[in-house]
Coordinates of C-alpha atoms in Angstrom, one line a residue:
M1 CA 110.3 66.4 33.3
S2 CA 111.7 66.8 29.8
E3 CA 113.9 64.3 28.0
K4 CA 116.8 66.7 28.3
K5 CA 116.5 66.6 32.1
K6 CA 116.2 62.9 32.2
K7 CA 119.6 62.6 30.5
D8 CA 121.1 65.3 32.7
P9 CA 124.0 63.8 34.8
V10 CA 123.7 66.6 37.3
L11 CA 120.4 65.2 38.6
A12 CA 122.3 62.3 40.1
L13 CA 124.3 64.8 42.3
V14 CA 121.2 66.8 43.4
P15 CA 120.4 64.6 46.5
K16 CA 123.9 65.4 47.9
Y17 CA 122.9 69.1 48.2
A18 CA 119.1 68.7 48.8
R19 CA 117.6 69.8 52.1
G20 CA 115.9 66.6 53.2
D21 CA 113.2 64.8 51.3
A22 CA 111.3 67.3 49.1
N23 CA 108.4 64.9 48.6
K24 CA 107.9 64.5 52.3
A25 CA 108.1 68.3 52.9
V26 CA 105.2 69.0 50.4
E27 CA 103.2 66.0 51.4
G28 CA 99.6 67.1 52.3
I29 CA 99.7 70.5 50.6
S30 CA 96.8 69.7 48.4
K31 CA 94.6 69.3 51.5
L32 CA 95.4 72.9 52.7
K33 CA 92.5 75.3 52.5
D34 CA 94.7 78.4 52.8
K35 CA 95.7 79.3 49.3
K36 CA 98.3 81.8 50.5
L37 CA 100.0 79.3 52.7
K38 CA 99.9 76.6 49.9
G39 CA 101.5 79.0 47.4
S40 CA 104.2 80.0 49.9
I41 CA 105.2 76.4 50.6
K42 CA 105.4 75.6 46.9
R43 CA 107.5 78.6 46.1
R44 CA 109.9 77.8 49.0
E45 CA 110.4 74.2 47.8
K46 CA 110.9 75.3 44.3
T47 CA 113.7 77.7 45.5
Y48 CA 115.3 74.9 47.4
K49 CA 115.3 72.6 44.3
E50 CA 116.8 75.3 42.1
A51 CA 119.6 76.0 44.7
A52 CA 120.4 72.3 45.0
Y53 CA 120.6 71.9 41.2
K54 CA 122.9 74.9 40.9
A55 CA 125.2 73.6 43.6
A56 CA 125.4 70.2 41.9
S57 CA 126.1 71.9 38.6
S58 CA 129.0 73.8 40.1
E59 CA 130.9 70.5 40.8
I60 CA 132.2 70.6 37.3
L61 CA 134.4 73.4 38.4
L62 CA 135.9 71.3 41.3
T63 CA 138.8 69.8 39.5
E64 CA 140.9 68.8 42.5
D65 CA 140.7 65.2 43.8
A66 CA 142.1 63.5 46.9
G67 CA 145.1 61.2 46.3
F68 CA 146.0 58.2 48.4
L69 CA 149.0 56.0 48.7
E70 CA 148.9 53.2 46.1
P71 CA 151.1 50.1 46.8
E72 CA 152.7 48.1 44.1
G73 CA 153.1 44.3 44.3
I74 CA 153.7 43.1 47.8
E75 CA 154.2 46.6 49.3
K76 CA 152.0 47.7 52.2
T77 CA 151.1 51.3 52.8
Y78 CA 151.3 50.9 56.6
Q79 CA 155.0 50.0 56.3
L80 CA 155.9 53.4 54.8
S81 CA 157.4 55.7 57.4
Q82 CA 157.2 59.4 57.6
R83 CA 160.9 59.7 56.9
S84 CA 160.6 57.9 53.7
L85 CA 157.5 59.8 52.7
A86 CA 159.2 63.2 53.3
K87 CA 161.8 62.3 50.6
E88 CA 159.0 61.8 48.0
V89 CA 156.8 64.8 48.6
D90 CA 157.3 68.5 47.5
V91 CA 159.1 71.0 49.7
A92 CA 155.9 72.8 50.8
T93 CA 154.4 69.5 52.0
S94 CA 157.5 68.4 53.8
H95 CA 157.5 71.6 55.8
K96 CA 154.1 70.5 57.3
M97 CA 155.9 67.6 59.0
F98 CA 157.3 68.9 62.3
S99 CA 157.8 67.8 65.9
L100 CA 157.8 70.2 68.9
D101 CA 159.7 68.8 71.9
L102 CA 158.0 70.3 75.0
K103 CA 158.3 69.4 78.6
F104 CA 154.9 70.3 80.0
G105 CA 152.8 67.5 78.5
P106 CA 150.9 65.4 77.8
Y107 CA 149.4 67.9 75.3
A108 CA 145.9 68.3 73.8
L109 CA 145.4 70.2 70.5
N110 CA 142.7 71.8 68.5
Y111 CA 142.6 73.3 65.0
T112 CA 140.4 76.1 63.7
R113 CA 137.6 75.4 61.3
N114 CA 139.7 76.4 58.3
G115 CA 142.7 74.6 59.5
R116 CA 144.9 77.7 59.7
H117 CA 145.7 78.1 63.4
L118 CA 146.6 75.6 66.0
L119 CA 146.0 75.7 69.8
I120 CA 147.9 73.4 72.2
G121 CA 147.5 73.0 75.9
G122 CA 149.7 71.0 78.3
R123 CA 148.5 69.3 81.5
K124 CA 151.1 71.3 83.5
G125 CA 149.7 74.7 82.4
H126 CA 151.5 75.5 79.1
V127 CA 149.2 77.0 76.5
A128 CA 150.2 78.3 73.0
A129 CA 148.3 79.5 69.9
F130 CA 150.1 80.0 66.6
D131 CA 149.8 79.8 62.8
W132 CA 151.3 76.4 62.3
Q133 CA 151.7 76.8 58.5
A134 CA 153.6 80.1 58.6
G135 CA 155.3 79.3 61.9
R136 CA 154.1 82.6 63.6
L137 CA 153.5 82.4 67.3
G138 CA 150.3 84.2 68.4
C139 CA 150.5 83.9 72.2
E140 CA 152.0 81.7 74.8
L141 CA 151.0 81.3 78.4
Q142 CA 152.2 79.5 81.5
L143 CA 149.2 79.2 83.7
R144 CA 151.0 77.1 86.4
E145 CA 148.1 74.8 86.9
T146 CA 146.4 71.8 85.2
T147 CA 144.9 72.8 81.9
M148 CA 143.0 70.8 79.3
F149 CA 142.4 73.6 76.8
A150 CA 143.3 77.2 76.7
V151 CA 140.2 78.2 78.6
A152 CA 139.6 75.2 80.9
Q153 CA 141.6 75.6 84.1
K154 CA 141.5 73.8 87.4
K155 CA 138.5 75.5 88.9
Y156 CA 136.9 78.0 86.4
V157 CA 136.8 78.6 82.7
Y158 CA 138.8 81.5 81.3
I159 CA 138.6 83.2 77.9
Y160 CA 141.7 84.8 76.4
D161 CA 142.2 87.0 73.3
K162 CA 144.8 86.4 70.6
Q163 CA 147.4 88.2 72.6
G164 CA 146.9 85.9 75.6
T165 CA 145.1 88.6 77.7
E166 CA 142.4 87.3 80.0
I167 CA 139.1 88.9 79.1
H168 CA 136.5 86.7 80.8
C169 CA 136.1 84.3 83.7
L170 CA 133.1 82.0 83.6
R171 CA 132.4 81.0 87.2
N172 CA 129.4 78.9 86.3
H173 CA 131.7 76.3 84.8
I174 CA 133.5 74.6 87.7
E175 CA 136.1 71.8 87.4
V176 CA 135.7 71.4 83.7
N177 CA 137.3 68.4 82.0
K178 CA 136.1 68.9 78.4
L179 CA 135.0 71.9 76.3
D180 CA 133.5 72.2 72.9
F181 CA 132.0 75.0 70.8
L182 CA 129.0 75.0 68.4
P183 CA 129.9 77.5 65.7
Y184 CA 126.5 77.9 64.2
H185 CA 124.8 78.4 67.5
F186 CA 127.5 80.4 69.4
L187 CA 127.2 78.0 72.3
L188 CA 130.1 77.0 74.6
T189 CA 129.5 73.5 76.1
S190 CA 131.3 72.1 79.1
V191 CA 131.3 68.9 81.2
G192 CA 133.4 68.1 84.3
N193 CA 133.7 66.3 87.5
A194 CA 130.3 67.2 88.8
G195 CA 128.6 65.6 85.8
F196 CA 126.7 68.7 84.6
L197 CA 126.5 69.5 80.9
K198 CA 126.3 73.3 80.5
Y199 CA 125.4 75.4 77.5
Q200 CA 126.5 79.1 77.5
D201 CA 125.7 81.6 74.8
T202 CA 129.0 83.4 73.9
S203 CA 127.1 86.2 72.1
T204 CA 125.1 87.2 75.1
G205 CA 127.0 85.7 78.0
N206 CA 124.0 84.0 79.4
V207 CA 123.8 80.3 80.5
V208 CA 121.2 78.7 78.3
V209 CA 120.7 75.5 80.3
E210 CA 122.3 73.1 82.7
H211 CA 121.7 69.3 82.4
R212 CA 122.5 66.9 85.2
T213 CA 123.7 63.7 83.6
K214 CA 123.4 61.7 86.8
L215 CA 126.3 59.5 85.7
G216 CA 129.1 61.0 87.6
K217 CA 132.4 62.4 86.4
C218 CA 132.7 62.8 82.6
D219 CA 135.8 63.7 80.5
V220 CA 134.7 62.5 77.0
M221 CA 132.6 64.8 74.9
T222 CA 132.2 65.5 71.2
Q223 CA 129.6 67.1 69.0
N224 CA 127.8 65.8 65.9
P225 CA 128.6 68.3 63.2
A226 CA 125.4 67.5 61.3
N227 CA 122.8 68.3 64.0
A228 CA 124.8 69.8 67.0
I229 CA 123.9 67.0 69.3
M230 CA 126.4 66.5 72.1
H231 CA 127.7 62.9 72.7
L232 CA 129.0 62.1 76.2
G233 CA 131.0 59.0 77.2
H234 CA 130.6 57.9 80.8
G235 CA 132.3 55.6 83.3
N236 CA 129.7 52.8 83.0
G237 CA 130.3 52.3 79.3
T238 CA 127.3 54.3 78.1
V239 CA 127.2 57.0 75.5
T240 CA 124.4 59.6 75.9
L241 CA 123.1 62.1 73.3
W242 CA 122.0 65.5 74.6
S243 CA 120.2 68.5 73.3
P244 CA 119.6 71.8 75.2
N245 CA 115.9 71.4 74.8
M246 CA 115.5 68.3 77.0
S247 CA 116.7 67.6 80.5
T248 CA 117.0 63.9 79.8
P249 CA 119.3 62.2 77.2
L250 CA 117.7 61.8 73.8
V251 CA 119.4 58.4 73.3
K252 CA 121.3 56.2 75.7
M253 CA 123.6 53.6 74.2
Q254 CA 125.5 50.8 76.1
C255 CA 128.7 50.8 74.0
H256 CA 131.4 49.2 76.2
R257 CA 131.8 47.0 79.2
G258 CA 134.2 49.5 80.8
P259 CA 134.5 53.3 80.8
V260 CA 134.4 55.1 77.5
T261 CA 137.8 56.7 76.7
A262 CA 137.2 58.4 73.3
I263 CA 134.4 59.3 70.8
A264 CA 134.6 60.5 67.2
I265 CA 131.9 61.3 64.7
G266 CA 132.1 61.6 60.9
H267 CA 131.3 64.9 59.1
S268 CA 128.2 63.4 57.6
G269 CA 126.8 62.8 61.2
T270 CA 125.8 59.2 60.4
Y271 CA 128.7 57.3 61.8
M272 CA 130.3 57.2 65.2
A273 CA 133.5 55.5 66.6
T274 CA 133.9 54.7 70.3
A275 CA 136.8 53.3 72.3
G276 CA 136.8 52.0 75.9
L277 CA 139.0 50.6 78.6
D278 CA 137.8 47.1 77.6
G279 CA 140.2 47.3 74.6
Q280 CA 137.4 47.5 72.0
L281 CA 137.1 49.9 69.1
K282 CA 133.5 50.0 67.8
L283 CA 131.9 51.7 64.8
W284 CA 128.2 52.6 65.0
D285 CA 125.5 53.6 62.6
L286 CA 123.7 56.6 64.2
R287 CA 120.7 56.0 61.9
N288 CA 119.7 52.8 63.7
Y289 CA 122.2 52.9 66.7
K290 CA 123.6 49.5 65.9
P291 CA 127.3 48.4 65.7
M292 CA 128.8 47.9 62.3
Q293 CA 132.3 46.7 63.0
E294 CA 134.4 45.9 66.1
Y295 CA 138.2 46.0 66.4
F296 CA 140.6 45.2 69.2
T297 CA 143.3 47.6 70.3
P298 CA 146.4 46.1 72.2
T299 CA 146.2 49.2 74.5
P300 CA 143.0 51.1 75.2
A301 CA 142.7 53.9 72.7
S302 CA 143.1 57.4 74.3
S303 CA 141.8 59.5 71.3
L304 CA 139.9 59.1 68.0
S305 CA 139.5 61.5 65.0
V306 CA 137.6 61.2 61.7
S307 CA 138.9 63.2 58.7
Q308 CA 136.9 65.0 56.1
R309 CA 137.4 62.1 53.6
G310 CA 136.4 59.4 56.2
L311 CA 139.8 58.2 57.5
L312 CA 139.9 57.2 61.1
A313 CA 142.9 58.0 63.3
V314 CA 143.4 55.9 66.5
G315 CA 145.8 56.9 69.2
F316 CA 146.7 54.1 71.7
G317 CA 149.9 53.9 73.8
P318 CA 152.8 55.3 71.7
H319 CA 151.1 54.3 68.5
V320 CA 149.0 56.2 66.0
S321 CA 147.1 54.1 63.5
I322 CA 145.1 55.4 60.5
W323 CA 142.4 53.3 58.9
K324 CA 141.0 53.9 55.4
D325 CA 137.2 53.4 54.7
P326 CA 136.5 51.8 58.1
F327 CA 132.8 52.7 58.0
K328 CA 132.2 51.0 54.6
T329 CA 133.8 47.5 55.0
K330 CA 135.7 45.5 57.6
Q331 CA 139.4 46.4 57.2
I332 CA 142.1 43.8 57.7
S333 CA 145.1 46.1 58.0
P334 CA 145.5 49.8 58.7
Y335 CA 146.3 52.4 56.0
M336 CA 149.3 54.0 57.9
N337 CA 151.1 53.5 61.2
H338 CA 153.4 55.7 63.3
L339 CA 155.3 55.0 66.4
Q340 CA 156.2 57.8 68.9
A341 CA 158.8 56.0 70.8
G342 CA 158.9 56.6 74.6
S343 CA 155.9 58.9 74.7
A344 CA 152.2 58.0 75.1
V345 CA 149.7 59.6 72.7
Q346 CA 147.2 61.9 74.4
D347 CA 145.2 63.5 71.5
V348 CA 144.9 63.1 67.7
E349 CA 143.1 65.4 65.3
F350 CA 143.0 65.8 61.5
V351 CA 143.7 69.2 60.0
P352 CA 140.8 70.5 57.9
F353 CA 141.5 70.8 54.1
E354 CA 145.0 69.4 54.6
D355 CA 146.5 65.9 54.3
V356 CA 148.0 66.4 57.8
L357 CA 147.3 64.7 61.2
G358 CA 148.4 66.4 64.4
F359 CA 148.7 64.6 67.7
G360 CA 149.8 65.6 71.1
H361 CA 151.8 63.3 73.3
R362 CA 153.8 63.3 76.6
G363 CA 156.8 64.9 74.9
G364 CA 155.2 67.6 72.9
V365 CA 153.3 68.0 69.6
S366 CA 153.9 66.3 66.3
S367 CA 152.5 66.5 62.8
L368 CA 152.2 63.7 60.2
I369 CA 151.5 63.6 56.5
V370 CA 148.4 61.4 55.7
P371 CA 147.7 61.5 51.9
G372 CA 144.0 61.6 51.1
S373 CA 142.7 62.7 54.5
G374 CA 141.8 66.4 53.7
E375 CA 139.0 67.7 51.5
P376 CA 140.7 69.1 48.3
N377 CA 137.7 71.4 47.4
F378 CA 136.6 74.0 50.0
D379 CA 133.7 76.3 50.2
A380 CA 134.9 79.8 50.7
M381 CA 131.6 80.9 52.2
E382 CA 131.8 78.1 54.8
A383 CA 135.5 77.9 55.8
N384 CA 138.2 79.6 53.8
P385 CA 141.8 78.4 54.5
F386 CA 143.1 81.5 52.6
Q387 CA 140.9 84.1 54.1
T388 CA 142.3 87.6 54.9
K389 CA 141.8 89.6 58.1
K390 CA 138.9 91.6 56.6
Q391 CA 137.2 88.5 55.3
R392 CA 137.5 86.9 58.8
Q393 CA 135.9 90.0 60.4
E394 CA 133.1 90.0 57.9
M395 CA 132.5 86.3 58.3
E396 CA 132.2 86.7 62.1
V397 CA 129.6 89.5 61.7
H398 CA 127.6 87.4 59.2
S399 CA 127.8 84.3 61.4
L400 CA 126.5 86.3 64.4
L401 CA 123.6 87.7 62.3
E402 CA 122.7 84.2 61.1
K403 CA 123.0 82.6 64.5
I404 CA 120.8 79.5 65.0
Q405 CA 118.7 79.5 68.1
P406 CA 119.3 76.6 70.6
E407 CA 115.6 75.6 70.3
M408 CA 116.3 74.4 66.7
I409 CA 118.8 71.7 67.8
T410 CA 117.0 68.4 67.1
L411 CA 118.0 64.8 66.6
D412 CA 116.3 64.7 63.2
V413 CA 118.0 67.3 60.9
N414 CA 115.1 67.2 58.5
M415 CA 112.4 68.1 61.1
V416 CA 112.8 71.9 60.6
G417 CA 110.8 73.0 57.5
Q418 CA 108.3 70.1 57.6
M419 CA 104.6 70.6 58.0
D420 CA 102.9 69.4 61.2
K421 CA 100.0 67.3 60.0
A422 CA 98.6 66.5 63.4
P423 CA 94.9 67.6 64.2
I424 CA 94.4 70.9 65.9
Q425 CA 93.2 69.1 69.0
V426 CA 96.5 67.2 69.3
V427 CA 98.5 70.4 68.7
N428 CA 96.6 72.3 71.4
K429 CA 97.0 69.4 73.8
E430 CA 100.8 69.4 73.2
K431 CA 101.0 73.1 73.7
K432 CA 99.0 72.8 77.0
E433 CA 101.3 70.1 78.3
A434 CA 104.4 72.0 77.3
W435 CA 103.1 75.1 79.1
A436 CA 102.2 73.1 82.2
A437 CA 105.7 71.6 82.2
A438 CA 107.3 75.0 81.9
H439 CA 105.1 76.7 84.5
P440 CA 104.5 74.1 87.3
V441 CA 103.4 76.7 89.9
E442 CA 100.8 78.4 87.7
A443 CA 99.4 75.0 86.6
T444 CA 98.7 73.9 90.2
E445 CA 97.0 77.1 91.4
L446 CA 93.4 76.7 92.5
K447 CA 90.9 78.0 89.9
F448 CA 87.5 79.5 91.1
R449 CA 84.9 78.1 88.7
A450 CA 81.8 80.0 90.2
R451 CA 80.1 82.5 87.9
G452 CA 77.7 85.4 88.6
K453 CA 77.5 88.2 91.1
N454 CA 76.7 85.8 94.0
S455 CA 79.6 83.4 93.5
S456 CA 81.7 82.6 96.5
S457 CA 84.8 84.3 95.0
R458 CA 82.9 87.6 94.3
R459 CA 81.4 87.6 97.8
H460 CA 84.9 87.2 99.3
L461 CA 86.2 90.1 97.1
R462 CA 83.3 92.4 98.1
K463 CA 83.8 91.6 101.8
K464 CA 87.5 92.1 101.5
A465 CA 87.0 95.4 99.6
K466 CA 84.9 96.9 102.4
N467 CA 87.9 96.9 104.7
I468 CA 90.2 98.6 102.3
V469 CA 90.3 102.5 102.5
D470 CA 92.6 104.5 100.3
Q471 CA 92.7 108.1 99.1
K472 CA 91.4 107.3 95.7
K473 CA 88.3 105.7 97.2
V474 CA 87.8 108.7 99.6
D475 CA 88.0 111.2 96.8
L476 CA 85.5 109.2 94.7
L477 CA 83.0 109.1 97.6
E478 CA 83.3 112.9 98.2
R479 CA 82.7 113.6 94.5
I480 CA 79.6 111.3 94.5
E481 CA 78.2 113.1 97.5
K482 CA 78.8 116.5 96.0
D483 CA 77.1 115.6 92.7
K484 CA 74.2 114.2 94.7
K485 CA 73.7 117.5 96.6
E486 CA 73.9 119.5 93.3
R487 CA 71.2 117.4 91.7
A488 CA 69.0 117.7 94.8
K489 CA 69.4 121.5 94.8
K490 CA 68.7 121.7 91.1
R491 CA 65.5 119.7 91.5
A492 CA 64.3 121.9 94.4
G493 CA 64.7 125.1 92.3
N494 CA 64.0 128.7 93.6
P495 CA 61.0 128.8 96.0
D496 CA 60.1 132.5 95.1
E497 CA 59.7 131.6 91.4
P498 CA 56.1 131.1 90.3
V499 CA 55.1 127.6 89.1
T500 CA 53.9 127.1 85.5
A501 CA 52.4 124.2 83.6
L502 CA 55.7 123.5 81.9
D503 CA 57.6 122.9 85.2
R504 CA 56.6 119.3 85.1
F505 CA 59.2 118.8 82.3
T506 CA 62.1 120.5 84.2
G507 CA 62.0 118.3 87.2
K508 CA 61.1 121.1 89.6
R509 CA 59.0 120.3 92.7
R510 CA 55.6 121.9 93.0
K511 CA 55.4 124.6 95.6
M512 CA 52.7 123.7 98.1
D513 CA 50.8 126.5 99.9

């Protein structure tokens, strides 16, 4: 590395965009005998390094930065109310603060990946989807039955288009309590009263796999945005981590002494927050599965959410509490507080790329301003808050073409692309065991090991073949018999023809007087 690169400040930002450990990926290349494979791996790693360096270099163009509330003197940020905050912000930001008084609650809500549209669902069957920033209603339904989300009804799961027209009924998902969607894999996941975790491919319509959790009813589920692993919270206080490639949980953690009520995972995928009926709020490090901090909530928390900048929102009773940097150090006091008097909070969720927190409660849906919660710099190729209709259509096509297969969902995000350095004997043994596990019937069939014509299996086949008569065999025997007669007639020749000395080479029989 040259002196110029050593002094380059961009190199400090490269690990942020790197795809795993490059040294570990190319480890053992020098021992490869295949020169073509060795060159291919080196070129691939060089391309990855250049891409990471260019991405780090582009940060100079990201001039926006997140702004937080800064107290002066003895002021406390959690004492600032939303009414006081609305007087200090600009008009566009103040319009993002609203409250919808609805009578079909409590409500759950969900934002799109770019934070543009909002979907709400009431427990009494009221469902609505709209552009919350522009105030345009997309569709509104009254299903007249218990509804968690727009597609999870009392018995089956239904899919609606943007006009509210029912287009699909998924009868494989019965009595669903929680739904989630993996955008990079096009997988719809569900869990319900039966305790089955189901994965369904929305691009093909096929059910990929069904896992029996064996832990009873489940109504707490969230996904890890870094590796697409599903986290389920159960009634015995455990949190299990699931992948579609294994029928048993990858990790099983005893998190609480009572039922788990809420789970939230940061966007980096390394930290998890859990809440339970025991009144505890615990923060976990998913790299070693150990607790970092523990907090006490006066009322068991009903919902958790982690923003793009690492803020944690906790909904308990009629209160919504927001904590700043909870995964870094132990916090003494919250960042902001809000009281929704006379209405219990059901669901909280931060809006992507906006300093806004939405929450559903018994009396409707409300929106709060939380300075510093949203990511100020967005990647238009990933999620564009200002995308047009044509851009959205093109993005859907590209996402479908670049769909990741479910087999690539692993607990270790750096596993894909690494070189398997195990001996060929170990690799063959693993393949054989995997095949035997996937084909139990074929693996247990009896194998005849006898060799040669007089083996017991061949004698059995010959004996069995004698009793089988079909038209093909009859035609073959007739043709053999016909050829045999023609050869005999040819050898006999004409009896009136005289015999010569050269007849011995033609196969004719000598005429005897």
